[in-house]
mmCIF file of C-alpha atoms and ligand atoms in Angstrom:
data_model
loop_
_atom_site.group_PDB
_atom_site.id
_atom_site.type_symbol
_atom_site.label_atom_id
_atom_site.label_comp_id
_atom_site.label_asym_id
_atom_site.label_seq_id
_atom_site.Cartn_x
_atom_site.Cartn_y
_atom_site.Cartn_z
ATOM 1 C CA MET W 1 -17.896 -13.786 7.062
ATOM 2 C CA ARG W 2 -16.538 -11.566 9.836
ATOM 3 C CA VAL W 3 -13.295 -9.861 8.868
ATOM 4 C CA LEU W 4 -10.818 -7.969 11.038
ATOM 5 C CA VAL W 5 -9.214 -5.171 9.024
ATOM 6 C CA THR W 6 -6.189 -3.683 10.780
ATOM 7 C CA GLY W 7 -5.486 -0.271 9.324
ATOM 8 C CA GLY W 8 -9.121 -0.230 8.238
ATOM 9 C CA ALA W 9 -9.381 3.561 8.494
ATOM 10 C CA GLY W 10 -6.445 3.991 6.158
ATOM 11 C CA PHE W 11 -6.355 4.510 2.439
ATOM 12 C CA ILE W 12 -6.557 0.899 1.210
ATOM 13 C CA GLY W 13 -8.243 -0.368 4.395
ATOM 14 C CA SER W 14 -11.222 1.964 4.153
ATOM 15 C CA HIS W 15 -11.921 0.963 0.533
ATOM 16 C CA LEU W 16 -11.560 -2.702 1.442
ATOM 17 C CA SER W 17 -13.908 -2.363 4.430
ATOM 18 C CA GLU W 18 -16.456 -0.646 2.224
ATOM 19 C CA ARG W 19 -16.364 -3.475 -0.313
ATOM 20 C CA LEU W 20 -16.613 -6.182 2.347
ATOM 21 C CA LEU W 21 -19.696 -4.532 3.826
ATOM 22 C CA ALA W 22 -21.233 -4.062 0.394
ATOM 23 C CA ARG W 23 -20.983 -7.780 -0.286
ATOM 24 C CA GLY W 24 -22.599 -8.624 3.058
ATOM 25 C CA ASP W 25 -19.601 -9.369 5.265
ATOM 26 C CA GLU W 26 -19.135 -8.010 8.768
ATOM 27 C CA VAL W 27 -16.133 -5.773 9.342
ATOM 28 C CA VAL W 28 -14.157 -5.007 12.480
ATOM 29 C CA VAL W 29 -11.736 -2.143 11.902
ATOM 30 C CA LEU W 30 -8.721 -1.632 14.131
ATOM 31 C CA ASP W 31 -6.849 1.601 13.478
ATOM 32 C CA ASP W 32 -4.783 3.960 15.602
ATOM 33 C CA LEU W 33 -5.507 6.872 13.227
ATOM 34 C CA SER W 34 -1.802 7.605 12.849
ATOM 35 C CA THR W 35 -1.900 7.810 9.069
ATOM 36 C CA GLY W 36 -5.526 6.711 8.693
ATOM 37 C CA SER W 37 -8.444 8.933 9.631
ATOM 38 C CA MET W 38 -12.028 8.601 10.857
ATOM 39 C CA GLU W 39 -13.069 10.703 7.884
ATOM 40 C CA ASN W 40 -12.261 7.696 5.660
ATOM 41 C CA VAL W 41 -14.810 5.466 7.406
ATOM 42 C CA GLN W 42 -17.282 7.972 8.810
ATOM 43 C CA HIS W 43 -19.831 6.969 6.168
ATOM 44 C CA LEU W 44 -19.621 3.339 7.386
ATOM 45 C CA VAL W 45 -20.165 4.096 11.077
ATOM 46 C CA GLY W 46 -23.634 2.894 12.017
ATOM 47 C CA ALA W 47 -23.916 0.591 8.983
ATOM 48 C CA ASP W 48 -25.031 -2.974 9.616
ATOM 49 C CA GLY W 49 -22.092 -5.220 10.407
ATOM 50 C CA PHE W 50 -19.550 -2.425 10.921
ATOM 51 C CA ARG W 51 -17.545 -1.999 14.118
ATOM 52 C CA HIS W 52 -14.441 0.041 14.713
ATOM 53 C CA HIS W 53 -11.856 0.251 17.466
ATOM 54 C CA ILE W 54 -9.428 3.098 17.766
ATOM 55 C CA GLY W 55 -6.317 1.370 18.996
ATOM 56 C CA SER W 56 -2.989 0.043 17.930
ATOM 57 C CA ALA W 57 -2.139 -3.287 16.353
ATOM 58 C CA LEU W 58 0.829 -3.159 18.741
ATOM 59 C CA ASP W 59 -1.676 -3.739 21.577
ATOM 60 C CA GLU W 60 -1.380 -7.513 21.828
ATOM 61 C CA PRO W 61 -4.382 -8.209 24.126
ATOM 62 C CA LEU W 62 -6.627 -6.025 21.976
ATOM 63 C CA VAL W 63 -5.551 -7.762 18.755
ATOM 64 C CA ALA W 64 -6.092 -11.163 20.394
ATOM 65 C CA GLU W 65 -9.570 -10.170 21.597
ATOM 66 C CA LEU W 66 -10.634 -8.831 18.195
ATOM 67 C CA MET W 67 -9.205 -11.842 16.372
ATOM 68 C CA ASP W 68 -11.327 -14.130 18.563
ATOM 69 C CA SER W 69 -14.439 -12.335 17.297
ATOM 70 C CA VAL W 70 -13.798 -12.820 13.557
ATOM 71 C CA ASP W 71 -13.321 -15.531 10.927
ATOM 72 C CA CYS W 72 -10.291 -14.042 9.186
ATOM 73 C CA ALA W 73 -8.106 -10.940 9.042
ATOM 74 C CA VAL W 74 -6.609 -8.528 6.566
ATOM 75 C CA HIS W 75 -3.530 -6.956 8.105
ATOM 76 C CA LEU W 76 -2.899 -3.549 6.580
ATOM 77 C CA ALA W 77 -1.821 -1.574 9.647
ATOM 78 C CA ALA W 78 1.721 -0.365 9.058
ATOM 79 C CA ALA W 79 3.950 2.664 8.897
ATOM 80 C CA VAL W 80 3.870 3.671 5.224
ATOM 81 C CA GLY W 81 5.033 6.459 2.963
ATOM 82 C CA VAL W 82 8.638 7.151 2.073
ATOM 83 C CA ARG W 83 8.719 10.492 3.885
ATOM 84 C CA LEU W 84 7.468 9.020 7.149
ATOM 85 C CA ILE W 85 9.877 6.117 6.848
ATOM 86 C CA VAL W 86 12.906 8.301 6.267
ATOM 87 C CA GLU W 87 11.925 10.640 9.087
ATOM 88 C CA ARG W 88 10.890 8.002 11.646
ATOM 89 C CA PRO W 89 12.805 4.771 11.020
ATOM 90 C CA THR W 90 12.540 3.476 14.607
ATOM 91 C CA HIS W 91 8.784 3.850 14.572
ATOM 92 C CA THR W 92 8.640 2.166 11.149
ATOM 93 C CA ILE W 93 10.602 -0.928 12.113
ATOM 94 C CA GLU W 94 8.932 -1.395 15.497
ATOM 95 C CA THR W 95 5.411 -0.832 14.190
ATOM 96 C CA ASN W 96 5.696 -3.015 11.137
ATOM 97 C CA VAL W 97 7.297 -5.998 12.782
ATOM 98 C CA GLY W 98 5.512 -5.817 16.157
ATOM 99 C CA ALA W 99 2.022 -5.439 14.710
ATOM 100 C CA THR W 100 2.434 -8.332 12.281
ATOM 101 C CA GLU W 101 3.741 -10.541 15.051
ATOM 102 C CA ASN W 102 0.659 -9.736 17.173
ATOM 103 C CA VAL W 103 -1.737 -10.439 14.316
ATOM 104 C CA LEU W 104 -0.122 -13.754 13.380
ATOM 105 C CA LYS W 105 0.166 -14.874 16.992
ATOM 106 C CA ALA W 106 -3.519 -14.134 17.583
ATOM 107 C CA ALA W 107 -4.517 -15.837 14.315
ATOM 108 C CA SER W 108 -2.541 -18.956 15.178
ATOM 109 C CA LYS W 109 -4.759 -19.800 18.158
ATOM 110 C CA GLN W 110 -7.597 -20.933 15.903
ATOM 111 C CA ARG W 111 -5.746 -20.878 12.611
ATOM 112 C CA ARG W 112 -7.635 -17.925 11.262
ATOM 113 C CA PRO W 113 -6.724 -17.042 7.667
ATOM 114 C CA VAL W 114 -4.700 -13.822 7.380
ATOM 115 C CA LEU W 115 -3.900 -11.712 4.358
ATOM 116 C CA VAL W 116 -0.706 -9.805 5.151
ATOM 117 C CA ALA W 117 -0.085 -6.579 3.232
ATOM 118 C CA SER W 118 3.447 -6.119 2.029
ATOM 119 C CA THR W 119 4.975 -3.839 -0.562
ATOM 120 C CA SER W 120 6.873 -3.674 -3.829
ATOM 121 C CA GLU W 121 9.584 -1.935 -1.803
ATOM 122 C CA VAL W 122 10.807 -5.376 -0.758
ATOM 123 C CA TYR W 123 12.284 -5.843 -4.245
ATOM 124 C CA GLY W 124 14.581 -2.958 -3.384
ATOM 125 C CA LYS W 125 16.705 -1.415 -6.101
ATOM 126 C CA SER W 126 16.922 -4.320 -8.476
ATOM 127 C CA ALA W 127 16.878 -3.009 -12.040
ATOM 128 C CA SER W 128 15.808 -6.275 -13.642
ATOM 129 C CA VAL W 129 12.147 -5.684 -14.371
ATOM 130 C CA PRO W 130 9.496 -6.975 -14.168
ATOM 131 C CA PHE W 131 9.724 -8.134 -10.565
ATOM 132 C CA ALA W 132 8.467 -11.679 -10.047
ATOM 133 C CA GLU W 133 7.542 -12.964 -6.609
ATOM 134 C CA ASP W 134 10.411 -15.467 -6.447
ATOM 135 C CA ASP W 135 13.111 -12.965 -7.431
ATOM 136 C CA ASP W 136 15.965 -12.169 -5.074
ATOM 137 C CA LEU W 137 15.614 -8.981 -3.040
ATOM 138 C CA HIS W 138 18.225 -6.223 -3.482
ATOM 139 C CA LEU W 139 18.167 -3.988 -0.455
ATOM 140 C CA GLY W 140 20.555 -1.129 0.157
ATOM 141 C CA PRO W 141 22.780 -0.747 3.217
ATOM 142 C CA THR W 142 21.467 -0.588 6.784
ATOM 143 C CA THR W 143 22.869 2.932 7.107
ATOM 144 C CA ARG W 144 20.171 4.187 4.710
ATOM 145 C CA SER W 145 16.799 4.537 6.489
ATOM 146 C CA ARG W 146 14.742 3.941 3.391
ATOM 147 C CA TRP W 147 15.606 0.264 3.269
ATOM 148 C CA SER W 148 14.391 -0.322 6.814
ATOM 149 C CA TYR W 149 10.844 -0.222 5.481
ATOM 150 C CA ALA W 150 11.561 -2.857 2.837
ATOM 151 C CA CYS W 151 13.379 -4.979 5.367
ATOM 152 C CA SER W 152 10.598 -4.684 7.963
ATOM 153 C CA LYS W 153 7.996 -5.751 5.403
ATOM 154 C CA ALA W 154 10.184 -8.593 4.127
ATOM 155 C CA LEU W 155 10.475 -9.772 7.720
ATOM 156 C CA ASP W 156 6.662 -9.598 7.987
ATOM 157 C CA GLU W 157 6.455 -11.931 4.994
ATOM 158 C CA TRP W 158 9.002 -14.324 6.480
ATOM 159 C CA LEU W 159 7.101 -14.295 9.741
ATOM 160 C CA ALA W 160 3.834 -14.993 7.921
ATOM 161 C CA PHE W 161 5.300 -17.977 6.084
ATOM 162 C CA ALA W 162 6.902 -19.217 9.298
ATOM 163 C CA TYR W 163 3.485 -19.166 11.005
ATOM 164 C CA HIS W 164 2.058 -20.943 8.003
ATOM 165 C CA ARG W 165 4.646 -23.730 7.997
ATOM 166 C CA GLU W 166 5.091 -24.225 11.720
ATOM 167 C CA LYS W 167 1.630 -23.443 13.056
ATOM 168 C CA GLY W 168 -0.634 -24.056 10.097
ATOM 169 C CA VAL W 169 -1.943 -20.483 9.811
ATOM 170 C CA PRO W 170 -3.407 -19.976 6.324
ATOM 171 C CA VAL W 171 -1.540 -16.852 5.209
ATOM 172 C CA VAL W 172 -1.369 -14.995 1.915
ATOM 173 C CA CYS W 173 1.092 -12.117 1.393
ATOM 174 C CA VAL W 174 0.317 -9.311 -1.017
ATOM 175 C CA ARG W 175 2.971 -6.952 -2.359
ATOM 176 C CA PHE W 176 1.143 -3.780 -3.277
ATOM 177 C CA PHE W 177 2.790 -1.741 -6.008
ATOM 178 C CA ASN W 178 2.144 2.015 -6.172
ATOM 179 C CA THR W 179 -1.542 2.170 -5.302
ATOM 180 C CA VAL W 180 -3.476 5.354 -5.897
ATOM 181 C CA GLY W 181 -7.004 6.673 -5.538
ATOM 182 C CA PRO W 182 -9.334 8.783 -3.449
ATOM 183 C CA ARG W 183 -8.404 9.184 0.253
ATOM 184 C CA GLN W 184 -4.678 8.890 -0.319
ATOM 185 C CA VAL W 185 -2.971 11.867 1.199
ATOM 186 C CA GLY W 186 0.088 13.614 -0.227
ATOM 187 C CA ARG W 187 1.359 14.437 3.248
ATOM 188 C CA TYR W 188 3.544 11.341 3.376
ATOM 189 C CA GLY W 189 5.144 12.030 0.020
ATOM 190 C CA MET W 190 3.015 9.982 -2.392
ATOM 191 C CA VAL W 191 3.578 11.328 -5.837
ATOM 192 C CA VAL W 192 0.107 11.315 -7.457
ATOM 193 C CA PRO W 193 -1.809 13.254 -4.767
ATOM 194 C CA ASN W 194 1.218 15.567 -4.523
ATOM 195 C CA PHE W 195 1.308 16.315 -8.246
ATOM 196 C CA VAL W 196 -2.462 16.699 -8.546
ATOM 197 C CA THR W 197 -2.596 19.089 -5.576
ATOM 198 C CA GLN W 198 0.278 21.126 -6.988
ATOM 199 C CA ALA W 199 -1.374 21.223 -10.422
ATOM 200 C CA LEU W 200 -4.755 22.293 -9.037
ATOM 201 C CA LEU W 201 -3.156 25.034 -6.955
ATOM 202 C CA GLY W 202 -1.075 26.253 -9.889
ATOM 203 C CA LYS W 203 2.104 25.575 -7.918
ATOM 204 C CA PRO W 204 5.251 24.028 -9.408
ATOM 205 C CA ILE W 205 5.021 20.248 -9.940
ATOM 206 C CA THR W 206 8.026 18.864 -8.100
ATOM 207 C CA VAL W 207 9.737 16.012 -9.958
ATOM 208 C CA TYR W 208 12.464 14.493 -7.790
ATOM 209 C CA GLY W 209 15.778 13.559 -9.372
ATOM 210 C CA ASP W 210 15.886 13.566 -13.180
ATOM 211 C CA GLY W 211 12.327 12.191 -13.402
ATOM 212 C CA GLU W 212 13.401 9.240 -15.538
ATOM 213 C CA GLN W 213 12.690 6.771 -12.718
ATOM 214 C CA THR W 214 9.595 4.698 -13.481
ATOM 215 C CA ARG W 215 6.614 3.387 -11.554
ATOM 216 C CA CYS W 216 3.341 1.600 -12.378
ATOM 217 C CA PHE W 217 0.258 3.082 -10.738
ATOM 218 C CA GLY W 218 -2.730 0.930 -9.867
ATOM 219 C CA HIS W 219 -6.182 1.994 -8.712
ATOM 220 C CA VAL W 220 -7.104 1.238 -5.133
ATOM 221 C CA GLN W 221 -10.344 -0.436 -6.275
ATOM 222 C CA ASP W 222 -8.316 -2.860 -8.378
ATOM 223 C CA ALA W 223 -6.016 -3.549 -5.427
ATOM 224 C CA VAL W 224 -9.080 -4.276 -3.263
ATOM 225 C CA GLU W 225 -10.598 -6.594 -5.861
ATOM 226 C CA ALA W 226 -7.356 -8.556 -6.229
ATOM 227 C CA SER W 227 -6.948 -8.792 -2.448
ATOM 228 C CA LEU W 228 -10.483 -10.097 -1.943
ATOM 229 C CA ARG W 229 -9.983 -12.734 -4.620
ATOM 230 C CA LEU W 230 -6.769 -13.829 -2.881
ATOM 231 C CA LEU W 231 -8.442 -13.870 0.531
ATOM 232 C CA GLY W 232 -11.031 -16.249 -0.852
ATOM 233 C CA SER W 233 -8.591 -18.541 -2.644
ATOM 234 C CA GLU W 234 -7.288 -21.777 -1.121
ATOM 235 C CA VAL W 235 -4.654 -22.065 -3.840
ATOM 236 C CA ALA W 236 -3.208 -18.715 -2.738
ATOM 237 C CA VAL W 237 -2.454 -19.894 0.802
ATOM 238 C CA GLY W 238 1.260 -19.953 1.610
ATOM 239 C CA HIS W 239 2.097 -17.713 -1.345
ATOM 240 C CA VAL W 240 3.055 -14.125 -2.077
ATOM 241 C CA PHE W 241 1.506 -12.090 -4.910
ATOM 242 C CA ASN W 242 2.280 -8.855 -6.701
ATOM 243 C CA VAL W 243 -0.764 -6.597 -6.884
ATOM 244 C CA GLY W 244 -0.821 -3.462 -9.026
ATOM 245 C CA SER W 245 -0.690 -2.303 -12.600
ATOM 246 C CA ASP W 246 2.035 -3.156 -15.109
ATOM 247 C CA ARG W 247 1.816 0.014 -17.199
ATOM 248 C CA GLU W 248 5.201 1.642 -16.682
ATOM 249 C CA VAL W 249 5.581 5.434 -16.798
ATOM 250 C CA THR W 250 8.418 7.783 -15.955
ATOM 251 C CA ILE W 251 7.769 10.389 -13.289
ATOM 252 C CA ASN W 252 8.334 13.022 -16.001
ATOM 253 C CA GLN W 253 5.526 11.456 -18.062
ATOM 254 C CA LEU W 254 3.324 11.349 -14.977
ATOM 255 C CA ALA W 255 3.902 15.060 -14.354
ATOM 256 C CA GLU W 256 2.938 15.850 -17.974
ATOM 257 C CA LEU W 257 -0.142 13.669 -17.739
ATOM 258 C CA VAL W 258 -1.274 15.330 -14.501
ATOM 259 C CA LYS W 259 -0.845 18.735 -16.155
ATOM 260 C CA GLU W 260 -2.876 17.581 -19.133
ATOM 261 C CA ARG W 261 -5.727 16.011 -17.103
ATOM 262 C CA THR W 262 -6.039 19.032 -14.805
ATOM 263 C CA GLY W 263 -5.550 21.633 -17.541
ATOM 264 C CA SER W 264 -3.014 23.246 -15.228
ATOM 265 C CA SER W 265 -0.421 25.787 -16.244
ATOM 266 C CA SER W 266 1.914 24.739 -13.420
ATOM 267 C CA GLU W 267 5.565 24.610 -14.265
ATOM 268 C CA ILE W 268 7.316 21.226 -13.910
ATOM 269 C CA VAL W 269 10.460 21.641 -11.808
ATOM 270 C CA ARG W 270 13.259 19.206 -10.919
ATOM 271 C CA VAL W 271 14.151 18.880 -7.251
ATOM 272 C CA PRO W 272 17.371 17.070 -6.306
ATOM 273 C CA TYR W 273 16.799 14.017 -4.093
ATOM 274 C CA GLU W 274 19.024 15.478 -1.344
ATOM 275 C CA GLN W 275 16.657 18.432 -1.144
ATOM 276 C CA ALA W 276 13.467 16.333 -1.295
ATOM 277 C CA TYR W 277 14.518 13.726 1.243
ATOM 278 C CA ALA W 278 17.846 13.523 3.042
ATOM 279 C CA GLU W 279 21.462 13.373 2.013
ATOM 280 C CA GLY W 280 22.298 9.995 0.469
ATOM 281 C CA PHE W 281 18.683 9.072 -0.379
ATOM 282 C CA GLU W 282 18.454 6.142 -2.775
ATOM 283 C CA ASP W 283 15.513 5.779 -5.153
ATOM 284 C CA MET W 284 14.542 2.814 -7.328
ATOM 285 C CA PRO W 285 15.202 3.408 -11.023
ATOM 286 C CA ARG W 286 12.354 1.179 -12.224
ATOM 287 C CA ARG W 287 9.540 -0.739 -10.600
ATOM 288 C CA VAL W 288 7.256 -2.997 -12.622
ATOM 289 C CA PRO W 289 5.330 -6.008 -11.323
ATOM 290 C CA ASP W 290 5.079 -9.359 -13.053
ATOM 291 C CA LEU W 291 1.338 -10.023 -12.678
ATOM 292 C CA ALA W 292 1.310 -13.528 -14.187
ATOM 293 C CA LYS W 293 1.007 -15.344 -10.859
ATOM 294 C CA LEU W 294 -1.875 -13.157 -9.688
ATOM 295 C CA GLU W 295 -3.682 -13.682 -12.961
ATOM 296 C CA ARG W 296 -3.093 -17.450 -12.942
ATOM 297 C CA VAL W 297 -4.505 -17.868 -9.439
ATOM 298 C CA THR W 298 -7.307 -15.280 -9.439
ATOM 299 C CA GLY W 299 -7.978 -14.474 -13.102
ATOM 300 C CA PHE W 300 -7.512 -10.831 -12.182
ATOM 301 C CA ARG W 301 -6.073 -8.137 -14.469
ATOM 302 C CA PRO W 302 -5.989 -4.442 -13.541
ATOM 303 C CA ARG W 303 -8.888 -2.587 -15.110
ATOM 304 C CA THR W 304 -8.353 1.098 -14.418
ATOM 305 C CA SER W 305 -6.219 3.246 -16.732
ATOM 306 C CA LEU W 306 -3.729 5.770 -15.370
ATOM 307 C CA GLU W 307 -5.826 8.549 -16.914
ATOM 308 C CA GLN W 308 -8.871 7.329 -14.972
ATOM 309 C CA ILE W 309 -6.826 7.054 -11.785
ATOM 310 C CA ILE W 310 -5.643 10.647 -12.117
ATOM 311 C CA ASP W 311 -9.181 11.825 -12.935
ATOM 312 C CA ASP W 312 -10.498 10.150 -9.770
ATOM 313 C CA VAL W 313 -7.891 11.868 -7.627
ATOM 314 C CA VAL W 314 -8.586 15.194 -9.336
ATOM 315 C CA ALA W 315 -12.339 14.808 -8.737
ATOM 316 C CA GLU W 316 -11.816 13.993 -5.070
ATOM 317 C CA LEU W 317 -9.455 16.886 -4.418
ATOM 318 C CA ARG W 318 -11.698 19.301 -6.309
ATOM 319 C CA SER W 319 -14.678 18.118 -4.258
ATOM 320 C CA LYS W 320 -12.671 19.035 -1.158
ATOM 321 C CA GLY W 321 -12.159 22.489 -2.554
ATOM 322 C CA VAL W 322 -8.514 22.143 -3.602
ATOM 323 C CA GLY W 323 -7.808 24.755 -6.260
ATOM 324 C CA GLY W 324 -11.332 26.229 -5.975
ATOM 325 C CA ALA W 325 -14.627 24.361 -6.430
HETATM 326 N N1 UDP D 1 8.256 11.793 -6.391
HETATM 327 C C1 UDP D 1 8.388 13.001 -7.071
HETATM 328 N N2 UDP D 1 7.751 14.098 -6.559
HETATM 329 C C2 UDP D 1 6.981 14.051 -5.437
HETATM 330 C C3 UDP D 1 6.843 12.828 -4.758
HETATM 331 C C4 UDP D 1 7.503 11.720 -5.262
HETATM 332 O O1 UDP D 1 9.063 13.084 -8.097
HETATM 333 O O2 UDP D 1 6.429 15.109 -5.062
HETATM 334 C C5 UDP D 1 8.902 10.604 -6.970
HETATM 335 C C6 UDP D 1 9.688 9.749 -5.991
HETATM 336 O O3 UDP D 1 11.020 10.211 -5.846
HETATM 337 C C7 UDP D 1 9.615 8.386 -6.656
HETATM 338 C C8 UDP D 1 8.230 8.389 -7.328
HETATM 339 O O4 UDP D 1 7.874 9.769 -7.457
HETATM 340 O O5 UDP D 1 10.600 8.231 -7.637
HETATM 341 C C9 UDP D 1 7.159 7.671 -6.529
HETATM 342 O O6 UDP D 1 7.161 8.194 -5.221
HETATM 343 P P1 UDP D 1 6.158 7.742 -4.084
HETATM 344 O O7 UDP D 1 6.651 8.332 -2.795
HETATM 345 O O8 UDP D 1 4.764 8.040 -4.490
HETATM 346 O O9 UDP D 1 6.262 6.163 -4.044
HETATM 347 P P2 UDP D 1 7.509 5.153 -4.024
HETATM 348 O O10 UDP D 1 7.393 4.446 -5.312
HETATM 349 O O11 UDP D 1 8.783 5.936 -3.936
HETATM 350 O O12 UDP D 1 7.241 4.311 -2.856
#
């Protein structure tokens, strides 16, 4: 199979491309290297069946041309990371909606299957956990930038299902919950690489708010496995799936665990949200996926423990010399 991976030089995209190649598929990566990087795929350049294009998924003719050369697509290219979203809301909305429209339009010509990456952010600030795919979405007001990301990804999902119903494009939407692993960078605010870097450098571990907010962290390899099973499933077509882990931890517990796994003596400090982000920032109190639908359709259950996830991130950062070799 030939697969177009938009955002293929990004965190999830590079792992997915690697796995596709390993199982004998051909991969065409499209990435503008905005948050992704060539370093993530350098080891794949020159491998049999691997091609990459540095360009934007907002480039409609380019997306159309690449789509014509493949059998299906995984659309991961998007503006991601809470910090980026809060700082550049215009870019976020335009990129996320425009790119998805291009991908779906191109796929509709020959009804190429598309897996569209979405996010747990679409559930918004609902406190009724776990979140099931058919639940209502509870977004905050339009005056708060954060929710523009959730809204742009929800619109991507609506667009995908519209293309499915009206034009017969076989689409599957995947809502990734907090996904972690090697190659994720802390620069855009993601908590695990941030905490691990701080711990390895002996700097204060910055817990935002009171730290009692919860998340469930899944390993990127598990997210890739679940996505590939969904891409290959006819039953999944026309549906949306949660993908992640359902082990819930508070951010305070995460900070303690990172300290423990790194053996760090860093102090854990609380940083008010207004200082970490911007005035009026709204966080989600809890975020837990209901994984029943994913398991029913694919048989998949997350396999990697949070301890293992942290250890993988620690090993990667240490190998890059963070905190000394
Ligand atoms: N967070 C934190 N310290 C950091 C970065 C993030 O306490 O240095 C918190 C953040 O406020 C949120 C959680 O960790 O409650 C997860 O943040 P992340 O940006 O990784 O993902 P989100 O779930 O918010 O998309």
